[in-house]
Amino acid sequence: MTMHKFSTARLEIMPATPALSTAHVQQLLDLLTPGTLHFLPDDWQQCPHTADQLTDWISDKLTRCELLLVQDKQTHILGLVMLYAAENTVQLGYLIGEAHWGQGYASELLQGLVAHLRTVQPSVTLNAGVAADNPASIKVLKKAGFVRCPSEPDNTSSQLYYTLPIE
């Protein structure tokens, strides 16, 4: 699995590990609230409440995807990125903590991620699922160049699918 690491004007994105500093453990415990996790798949919505639960939560996620920490330049954790890689396809998930919503971090993160992936994996197709009742995330995906999957049926599904066309 490729270990992605990149930065943007305000963010540092790096691989997560179960071995976190005490400060990062507390920051993640504060970040992973029901509101922050609400739009993620059901198996991601279990909020860890202790350092041990957080270690187990991260270890579990790392068995399924690459998990990246999103930090500001002062190394305060603002969110997470989840990358599920298959041959020439990456399924993307991300979250930004509620305290940081509306500050442009998600847009900056996705634009930086797209630029990074275009450099290290130029032919990869990037896909993202988003809850239909999450208009902010839909807006962020569109701003980063994602388009709604044309083969997706136009129905009242609770999940919408977007893809980033290969340039």
mmCIF file with all atom_site columns, C-alpha atoms in Angstrom:
data_model
loop_
_atom_site.group_PDB
_atom_site.id
_atom_site.type_symbol
_atom_site.label_atom_id
_atom_site.label_alt_id
_atom_site.label_comp_id
_atom_site.label_asym_id
_atom_site.label_entity_id
_atom_site.label_seq_id
_atom_site.pdbx_PDB_ins_code
_atom_site.Cartn_x
_atom_site.Cartn_y
_atom_site.Cartn_z
_atom_site.occupancy
_atom_site.B_iso_or_equiv
_atom_site.pdbx_formal_charge
_atom_site.auth_seq_id
_atom_site.auth_comp_id
_atom_site.auth_asym_id
_atom_site.auth_atom_id
_atom_site.pdbx_PDB_model_num
ATOM 1   C CA . MET A 1 1   ? 0.000   0.000  0.000   1.00 0.00 ? 1   MET A CA 1
ATOM 2   C CA . THR A 1 2   ? 1.284   3.446  -0.902  1.00 0.00 ? 2   THR A CA 1
ATOM 3   C CA . MET A 1 3   ? 1.844   5.696  2.093   1.00 0.00 ? 3   MET A CA 1
ATOM 4   C CA . HIS A 1 4   ? 0.721   9.156  1.070   1.00 0.00 ? 4   HIS A CA 1
ATOM 5   C CA . LYS A 1 5   ? 2.139   12.306 2.618   1.00 0.00 ? 5   LYS A CA 1
ATOM 6   C CA . PHE A 1 6   ? 1.673   15.840 1.296   1.00 0.00 ? 6   PHE A CA 1
ATOM 7   C CA . SER A 1 7   ? 1.007   19.380 2.390   1.00 0.00 ? 7   SER A CA 1
ATOM 8   C CA . THR A 1 8   ? -1.039  22.376 1.319   1.00 0.00 ? 8   THR A CA 1
ATOM 9   C CA . ALA A 1 9   ? -0.822  26.033 2.294   1.00 0.00 ? 9   ALA A CA 1
ATOM 10  C CA . ARG A 1 10  ? -2.420  25.387 5.712   1.00 0.00 ? 10  ARG A CA 1
ATOM 11  C CA . LEU A 1 11  ? -2.390  21.602 6.102   1.00 0.00 ? 11  LEU A CA 1
ATOM 12  C CA . GLU A 1 12  ? -0.011  18.703 6.649   1.00 0.00 ? 12  GLU A CA 1
ATOM 13  C CA . ILE A 1 13  ? -1.371  15.289 5.664   1.00 0.00 ? 13  ILE A CA 1
ATOM 14  C CA . MET A 1 14  ? 0.471   12.185 6.848   1.00 0.00 ? 14  MET A CA 1
ATOM 15  C CA . PRO A 1 15  ? -0.150  8.486  7.536   1.00 0.00 ? 15  PRO A CA 1
ATOM 16  C CA . ALA A 1 16  ? -1.876  7.639  10.806  1.00 0.00 ? 16  ALA A CA 1
ATOM 17  C CA . THR A 1 17  ? -0.582  4.888  13.060  1.00 0.00 ? 17  THR A CA 1
ATOM 18  C CA . PRO A 1 18  ? -1.991  3.376  16.260  1.00 0.00 ? 18  PRO A CA 1
ATOM 19  C CA . ALA A 1 19  ? 1.077   4.757  18.083  1.00 0.00 ? 19  ALA A CA 1
ATOM 20  C CA . LEU A 1 20  ? 0.101   8.405  18.596  1.00 0.00 ? 20  LEU A CA 1
ATOM 21  C CA . SER A 1 21  ? 1.408   11.028 20.963  1.00 0.00 ? 21  SER A CA 1
ATOM 22  C CA . THR A 1 22  ? -0.684  11.752 24.038  1.00 0.00 ? 22  THR A CA 1
ATOM 23  C CA . ALA A 1 23  ? -1.648  15.125 22.533  1.00 0.00 ? 23  ALA A CA 1
ATOM 24  C CA . HIS A 1 24  ? -2.798  13.524 19.280  1.00 0.00 ? 24  HIS A CA 1
ATOM 25  C CA . VAL A 1 25  ? -4.780  10.868 21.149  1.00 0.00 ? 25  VAL A CA 1
ATOM 26  C CA . GLN A 1 26  ? -6.709  13.574 23.000  1.00 0.00 ? 26  GLN A CA 1
ATOM 27  C CA . GLN A 1 27  ? -7.193  15.624 19.831  1.00 0.00 ? 27  GLN A CA 1
ATOM 28  C CA . LEU A 1 28  ? -8.621  12.617 17.981  1.00 0.00 ? 28  LEU A CA 1
ATOM 29  C CA . LEU A 1 29  ? -10.874 11.690 20.907  1.00 0.00 ? 29  LEU A CA 1
ATOM 30  C CA . ASP A 1 30  ? -12.200 15.267 20.868  1.00 0.00 ? 30  ASP A CA 1
ATOM 31  C CA . LEU A 1 31  ? -12.552 15.196 17.065  1.00 0.00 ? 31  LEU A CA 1
ATOM 32  C CA . LEU A 1 32  ? -14.371 11.866 16.681  1.00 0.00 ? 32  LEU A CA 1
ATOM 33  C CA . THR A 1 33  ? -17.781 12.995 17.871  1.00 0.00 ? 33  THR A CA 1
ATOM 34  C CA . PRO A 1 34  ? -21.162 11.645 16.750  1.00 0.00 ? 34  PRO A CA 1
ATOM 35  C CA . GLY A 1 35  ? -21.666 14.839 14.709  1.00 0.00 ? 35  GLY A CA 1
ATOM 36  C CA . THR A 1 36  ? -18.335 14.471 12.932  1.00 0.00 ? 36  THR A CA 1
ATOM 37  C CA . LEU A 1 37  ? -18.851 10.763 12.231  1.00 0.00 ? 37  LEU A CA 1
ATOM 38  C CA . HIS A 1 38  ? -22.544 11.097 11.324  1.00 0.00 ? 38  HIS A CA 1
ATOM 39  C CA . PHE A 1 39  ? -22.057 11.130 7.547   1.00 0.00 ? 39  PHE A CA 1
ATOM 40  C CA . LEU A 1 40  ? -19.616 8.191  7.468   1.00 0.00 ? 40  LEU A CA 1
ATOM 41  C CA . PRO A 1 41  ? -20.618 4.562  6.866   1.00 0.00 ? 41  PRO A CA 1
ATOM 42  C CA . ASP A 1 42  ? -22.223 2.844  9.868   1.00 0.00 ? 42  ASP A CA 1
ATOM 43  C CA . ASP A 1 43  ? -19.110 0.831  10.761  1.00 0.00 ? 43  ASP A CA 1
ATOM 44  C CA . TRP A 1 44  ? -17.153 4.099  11.189  1.00 0.00 ? 44  TRP A CA 1
ATOM 45  C CA . GLN A 1 45  ? -19.639 5.760  13.531  1.00 0.00 ? 45  GLN A CA 1
ATOM 46  C CA . GLN A 1 46  ? -18.589 4.047  16.771  1.00 0.00 ? 46  GLN A CA 1
ATOM 47  C CA . CYS A 1 47  ? -16.918 6.871  18.712  1.00 0.00 ? 47  CYS A CA 1
ATOM 48  C CA . PRO A 1 48  ? -13.883 5.821  20.743  1.00 0.00 ? 48  PRO A CA 1
ATOM 49  C CA . HIS A 1 49  ? -13.916 7.278  24.276  1.00 0.00 ? 49  HIS A CA 1
ATOM 50  C CA . THR A 1 50  ? -10.564 6.142  25.663  1.00 0.00 ? 50  THR A CA 1
ATOM 51  C CA . ALA A 1 51  ? -6.991  5.933  24.398  1.00 0.00 ? 51  ALA A CA 1
ATOM 52  C CA . ASP A 1 52  ? -7.246  2.124  24.186  1.00 0.00 ? 52  ASP A CA 1
ATOM 53  C CA . GLN A 1 53  ? -10.500 2.312  22.228  1.00 0.00 ? 53  GLN A CA 1
ATOM 54  C CA . LEU A 1 54  ? -8.908  4.858  19.876  1.00 0.00 ? 54  LEU A CA 1
ATOM 55  C CA . THR A 1 55  ? -5.897  2.589  19.300  1.00 0.00 ? 55  THR A CA 1
ATOM 56  C CA . ASP A 1 56  ? -8.264  -0.288 18.491  1.00 0.00 ? 56  ASP A CA 1
ATOM 57  C CA . TRP A 1 57  ? -10.404 1.973  16.271  1.00 0.00 ? 57  TRP A CA 1
ATOM 58  C CA . ILE A 1 58  ? -7.371  3.124  14.257  1.00 0.00 ? 58  ILE A CA 1
ATOM 59  C CA . SER A 1 59  ? -5.932  -0.417 14.054  1.00 0.00 ? 59  SER A CA 1
ATOM 60  C CA . ASP A 1 60  ? -9.272  -1.689 12.736  1.00 0.00 ? 60  ASP A CA 1
ATOM 61  C CA . LYS A 1 61  ? -9.468  1.055  10.096  1.00 0.00 ? 61  LYS A CA 1
ATOM 62  C CA . LEU A 1 62  ? -5.870  0.447  9.003   1.00 0.00 ? 62  LEU A CA 1
ATOM 63  C CA . THR A 1 63  ? -6.757  -3.163 8.129   1.00 0.00 ? 63  THR A CA 1
ATOM 64  C CA . ARG A 1 64  ? -9.190  -1.812 5.534   1.00 0.00 ? 64  ARG A CA 1
ATOM 65  C CA . CYS A 1 65  ? -7.697  1.403  4.196   1.00 0.00 ? 65  CYS A CA 1
ATOM 66  C CA . GLU A 1 66  ? -4.899  3.903  4.345   1.00 0.00 ? 66  GLU A CA 1
ATOM 67  C CA . LEU A 1 67  ? -5.759  6.380  7.084   1.00 0.00 ? 67  LEU A CA 1
ATOM 68  C CA . LEU A 1 68  ? -4.224  9.840  6.934   1.00 0.00 ? 68  LEU A CA 1
ATOM 69  C CA . LEU A 1 69  ? -4.135  12.530 9.615   1.00 0.00 ? 69  LEU A CA 1
ATOM 70  C CA . VAL A 1 70  ? -5.047  16.058 8.549   1.00 0.00 ? 70  VAL A CA 1
ATOM 71  C CA . GLN A 1 71  ? -3.204  18.601 10.670  1.00 0.00 ? 71  GLN A CA 1
ATOM 72  C CA . ASP A 1 72  ? -2.747  22.335 10.625  1.00 0.00 ? 72  ASP A CA 1
ATOM 73  C CA . LYS A 1 73  ? 0.782   23.741 10.567  1.00 0.00 ? 73  LYS A CA 1
ATOM 74  C CA . GLN A 1 74  ? 0.817   23.725 14.400  1.00 0.00 ? 74  GLN A CA 1
ATOM 75  C CA . THR A 1 75  ? 0.222   19.916 14.263  1.00 0.00 ? 75  THR A CA 1
ATOM 76  C CA . HIS A 1 76  ? -3.315  20.140 15.639  1.00 0.00 ? 76  HIS A CA 1
ATOM 77  C CA . ILE A 1 77  ? -5.440  17.366 14.121  1.00 0.00 ? 77  ILE A CA 1
ATOM 78  C CA . LEU A 1 78  ? -8.368  18.741 12.111  1.00 0.00 ? 78  LEU A CA 1
ATOM 79  C CA . GLY A 1 79  ? -9.568  15.587 10.366  1.00 0.00 ? 79  GLY A CA 1
ATOM 80  C CA . LEU A 1 80  ? -8.884  12.273 8.670   1.00 0.00 ? 80  LEU A CA 1
ATOM 81  C CA . VAL A 1 81  ? -8.687  10.927 5.120   1.00 0.00 ? 81  VAL A CA 1
ATOM 82  C CA . MET A 1 82  ? -9.498  7.336  4.228   1.00 0.00 ? 82  MET A CA 1
ATOM 83  C CA . LEU A 1 83  ? -8.151  5.881  0.985   1.00 0.00 ? 83  LEU A CA 1
ATOM 84  C CA . TYR A 1 84  ? -9.282  2.463  -0.245  1.00 0.00 ? 84  TYR A CA 1
ATOM 85  C CA . ALA A 1 85  ? -6.990  1.494  -3.087  1.00 0.00 ? 85  ALA A CA 1
ATOM 86  C CA . ALA A 1 86  ? -7.690  -1.048 -5.797  1.00 0.00 ? 86  ALA A CA 1
ATOM 87  C CA . GLU A 1 87  ? -6.027  -1.399 -9.178  1.00 0.00 ? 87  GLU A CA 1
ATOM 88  C CA . ASN A 1 88  ? -6.058  2.116  -10.729 1.00 0.00 ? 88  ASN A CA 1
ATOM 89  C CA . THR A 1 89  ? -8.945  3.189  -8.471  1.00 0.00 ? 89  THR A CA 1
ATOM 90  C CA . VAL A 1 90  ? -8.963  4.933  -5.117  1.00 0.00 ? 90  VAL A CA 1
ATOM 91  C CA . GLN A 1 91  ? -12.147 5.274  -3.101  1.00 0.00 ? 91  GLN A CA 1
ATOM 92  C CA . LEU A 1 92  ? -11.942 8.398  -0.956  1.00 0.00 ? 92  LEU A CA 1
ATOM 93  C CA . GLY A 1 93  ? -13.508 9.250  2.370   1.00 0.00 ? 93  GLY A CA 1
ATOM 94  C CA . TYR A 1 94  ? -12.714 12.158 4.630   1.00 0.00 ? 94  TYR A CA 1
ATOM 95  C CA . LEU A 1 95  ? -13.901 13.967 7.704   1.00 0.00 ? 95  LEU A CA 1
ATOM 96  C CA . ILE A 1 96  ? -13.169 17.342 9.220   1.00 0.00 ? 96  ILE A CA 1
ATOM 97  C CA . GLY A 1 97  ? -13.994 17.937 12.886  1.00 0.00 ? 97  GLY A CA 1
ATOM 98  C CA . GLU A 1 98  ? -17.118 19.972 13.597  1.00 0.00 ? 98  GLU A CA 1
ATOM 99  C CA . ALA A 1 99  ? -15.086 22.774 15.203  1.00 0.00 ? 99  ALA A CA 1
ATOM 100 C CA . HIS A 1 100 ? -13.342 23.297 11.845  1.00 0.00 ? 100 HIS A CA 1
ATOM 101 C CA . TRP A 1 101 ? -16.331 23.207 9.488   1.00 0.00 ? 101 TRP A CA 1
ATOM 102 C CA . GLY A 1 102 ? -16.878 26.184 7.227   1.00 0.00 ? 102 GLY A CA 1
ATOM 103 C CA . GLN A 1 103 ? -13.234 27.297 7.205   1.00 0.00 ? 103 GLN A CA 1
ATOM 104 C CA . GLY A 1 104 ? -12.264 25.884 3.803   1.00 0.00 ? 104 GLY A CA 1
ATOM 105 C CA . TYR A 1 105 ? -10.191 22.998 5.170   1.00 0.00 ? 105 TYR A CA 1
ATOM 106 C CA . ALA A 1 106 ? -12.139 20.285 3.322   1.00 0.00 ? 106 ALA A CA 1
ATOM 107 C CA . SER A 1 107 ? -11.796 22.099 -0.017  1.00 0.00 ? 107 SER A CA 1
ATOM 108 C CA . GLU A 1 108 ? -8.092  22.704 0.548   1.00 0.00 ? 108 GLU A CA 1
ATOM 109 C CA . LEU A 1 109 ? -7.613  19.082 1.605   1.00 0.00 ? 109 LEU A CA 1
ATOM 110 C CA . LEU A 1 110 ? -9.341  17.622 -1.474  1.00 0.00 ? 110 LEU A CA 1
ATOM 111 C CA . GLN A 1 111 ? -7.630  19.969 -3.900  1.00 0.00 ? 111 GLN A CA 1
ATOM 112 C CA . GLY A 1 112 ? -4.274  19.052 -2.332  1.00 0.00 ? 112 GLY A CA 1
ATOM 113 C CA . LEU A 1 113 ? -5.100  15.343 -2.398  1.00 0.00 ? 113 LEU A CA 1
ATOM 114 C CA . VAL A 1 114 ? -6.111  15.479 -6.056  1.00 0.00 ? 114 VAL A CA 1
ATOM 115 C CA . ALA A 1 115 ? -2.895  17.319 -6.981  1.00 0.00 ? 115 ALA A CA 1
ATOM 116 C CA . HIS A 1 116 ? -0.825  14.832 -4.955  1.00 0.00 ? 116 HIS A CA 1
ATOM 117 C CA . LEU A 1 117 ? -2.483  11.773 -6.497  1.00 0.00 ? 117 LEU A CA 1
ATOM 118 C CA . ARG A 1 118 ? -2.143  13.207 -10.014 1.00 0.00 ? 118 ARG A CA 1
ATOM 119 C CA . THR A 1 119 ? 1.600   13.447 -9.359  1.00 0.00 ? 119 THR A CA 1
ATOM 120 C CA . VAL A 1 120 ? 2.193   10.014 -7.783  1.00 0.00 ? 120 VAL A CA 1
ATOM 121 C CA . GLN A 1 121 ? -0.562  8.007  -9.548  1.00 0.00 ? 121 GLN A CA 1
ATOM 122 C CA . PRO A 1 122 ? -1.499  9.983  -12.688 1.00 0.00 ? 122 PRO A CA 1
ATOM 123 C CA . SER A 1 123 ? -3.833  7.355  -14.158 1.00 0.00 ? 123 SER A CA 1
ATOM 124 C CA . VAL A 1 124 ? -5.775  6.592  -10.978 1.00 0.00 ? 124 VAL A CA 1
ATOM 125 C CA . THR A 1 125 ? -9.529  7.084  -10.923 1.00 0.00 ? 125 THR A CA 1
ATOM 126 C CA . LEU A 1 126 ? -10.666 8.772  -7.735  1.00 0.00 ? 126 LEU A CA 1
ATOM 127 C CA . ASN A 1 127 ? -14.168 8.001  -6.453  1.00 0.00 ? 127 ASN A CA 1
ATOM 128 C CA . ALA A 1 128 ? -16.112 9.240  -3.450  1.00 0.00 ? 128 ALA A CA 1
ATOM 129 C CA . GLY A 1 129 ? -19.412 8.391  -1.865  1.00 0.00 ? 129 GLY A CA 1
ATOM 130 C CA . VAL A 1 130 ? -21.309 11.081 -0.007  1.00 0.00 ? 130 VAL A CA 1
ATOM 131 C CA . ALA A 1 131 ? -24.495 11.126 2.033   1.00 0.00 ? 131 ALA A CA 1
ATOM 132 C CA . ALA A 1 132 ? -27.284 12.729 0.016   1.00 0.00 ? 132 ALA A CA 1
ATOM 133 C CA . ASP A 1 133 ? -28.125 14.884 3.054   1.00 0.00 ? 133 ASP A CA 1
ATOM 134 C CA . ASN A 1 134 ? -24.592 16.333 3.242   1.00 0.00 ? 134 ASN A CA 1
ATOM 135 C CA . PRO A 1 135 ? -24.732 19.320 0.878   1.00 0.00 ? 135 PRO A CA 1
ATOM 136 C CA . ALA A 1 136 ? -21.492 20.814 2.235   1.00 0.00 ? 136 ALA A CA 1
ATOM 137 C CA . SER A 1 137 ? -19.505 17.715 1.261   1.00 0.00 ? 137 SER A CA 1
ATOM 138 C CA . ILE A 1 138 ? -21.195 17.536 -2.131  1.00 0.00 ? 138 ILE A CA 1
ATOM 139 C CA . LYS A 1 139 ? -20.151 21.156 -2.728  1.00 0.00 ? 139 LYS A CA 1
ATOM 140 C CA . VAL A 1 140 ? -16.552 20.356 -1.683  1.00 0.00 ? 140 VAL A CA 1
ATOM 141 C CA . LEU A 1 141 ? -16.397 17.392 -4.078  1.00 0.00 ? 141 LEU A CA 1
ATOM 142 C CA . LYS A 1 142 ? -17.737 19.455 -6.979  1.00 0.00 ? 142 LYS A CA 1
ATOM 143 C CA . LYS A 1 143 ? -15.301 22.276 -6.212  1.00 0.00 ? 143 LYS A CA 1
ATOM 144 C CA . ALA A 1 144 ? -12.431 19.740 -6.406  1.00 0.00 ? 144 ALA A CA 1
ATOM 145 C CA . GLY A 1 145 ? -13.609 18.655 -9.874  1.00 0.00 ? 145 GLY A CA 1
ATOM 146 C CA . PHE A 1 146 ? -15.673 15.577 -9.003  1.00 0.00 ? 146 PHE A CA 1
ATOM 147 C CA . VAL A 1 147 ? -18.804 14.849 -11.020 1.00 0.00 ? 147 VAL A CA 1
ATOM 148 C CA . ARG A 1 148 ? -21.770 12.688 -10.152 1.00 0.00 ? 148 ARG A CA 1
ATOM 149 C CA . CYS A 1 149 ? -21.333 9.202  -11.572 1.00 0.00 ? 149 CYS A CA 1
ATOM 150 C CA . PRO A 1 150 ? -23.301 9.057  -14.819 1.00 0.00 ? 150 PRO A CA 1
ATOM 151 C CA . SER A 1 151 ? -24.237 5.405  -14.377 1.00 0.00 ? 151 SER A CA 1
ATOM 152 C CA . GLU A 1 152 ? -25.822 6.054  -10.992 1.00 0.00 ? 152 GLU A CA 1
ATOM 153 C CA . PRO A 1 153 ? -29.592 5.715  -11.041 1.00 0.00 ? 153 PRO A CA 1
ATOM 154 C CA . ASP A 1 154 ? -31.379 8.974  -10.298 1.00 0.00 ? 154 ASP A CA 1
ATOM 155 C CA . ASN A 1 155 ? -33.334 7.921  -7.234  1.00 0.00 ? 155 ASN A CA 1
ATOM 156 C CA . THR A 1 156 ? -33.769 8.860  -3.618  1.00 0.00 ? 156 THR A CA 1
ATOM 157 C CA . SER A 1 157 ? -30.766 6.856  -2.400  1.00 0.00 ? 157 SER A CA 1
ATOM 158 C CA . SER A 1 158 ? -29.211 8.097  0.827   1.00 0.00 ? 158 SER A CA 1
ATOM 159 C CA . GLN A 1 159 ? -25.756 7.737  -0.787  1.00 0.00 ? 159 GLN A CA 1
ATOM 160 C CA . LEU A 1 160 ? -24.519 9.549  -3.879  1.00 0.00 ? 160 LEU A CA 1
ATOM 161 C CA . TYR A 1 161 ? -21.398 8.623  -5.844  1.00 0.00 ? 161 TYR A CA 1
ATOM 162 C CA . TYR A 1 162 ? -18.921 10.984 -7.453  1.00 0.00 ? 162 TYR A CA 1
ATOM 163 C CA . THR A 1 163 ? -15.855 10.426 -9.583  1.00 0.00 ? 163 THR A CA 1
ATOM 164 C CA . LEU A 1 164 ? -12.960 12.595 -10.678 1.00 0.00 ? 164 LEU A CA 1
ATOM 165 C CA . PRO A 1 165 ? -12.467 12.317 -14.426 1.00 0.00 ? 165 PRO A CA 1
ATOM 166 C CA . ILE A 1 166 ? -8.911  11.480 -15.506 1.00 0.00 ? 166 ILE A CA 1
ATOM 167 C CA . GLU A 1 167 ? -7.421  14.527 -17.173 1.00 0.00 ? 167 GLU A CA 1
#
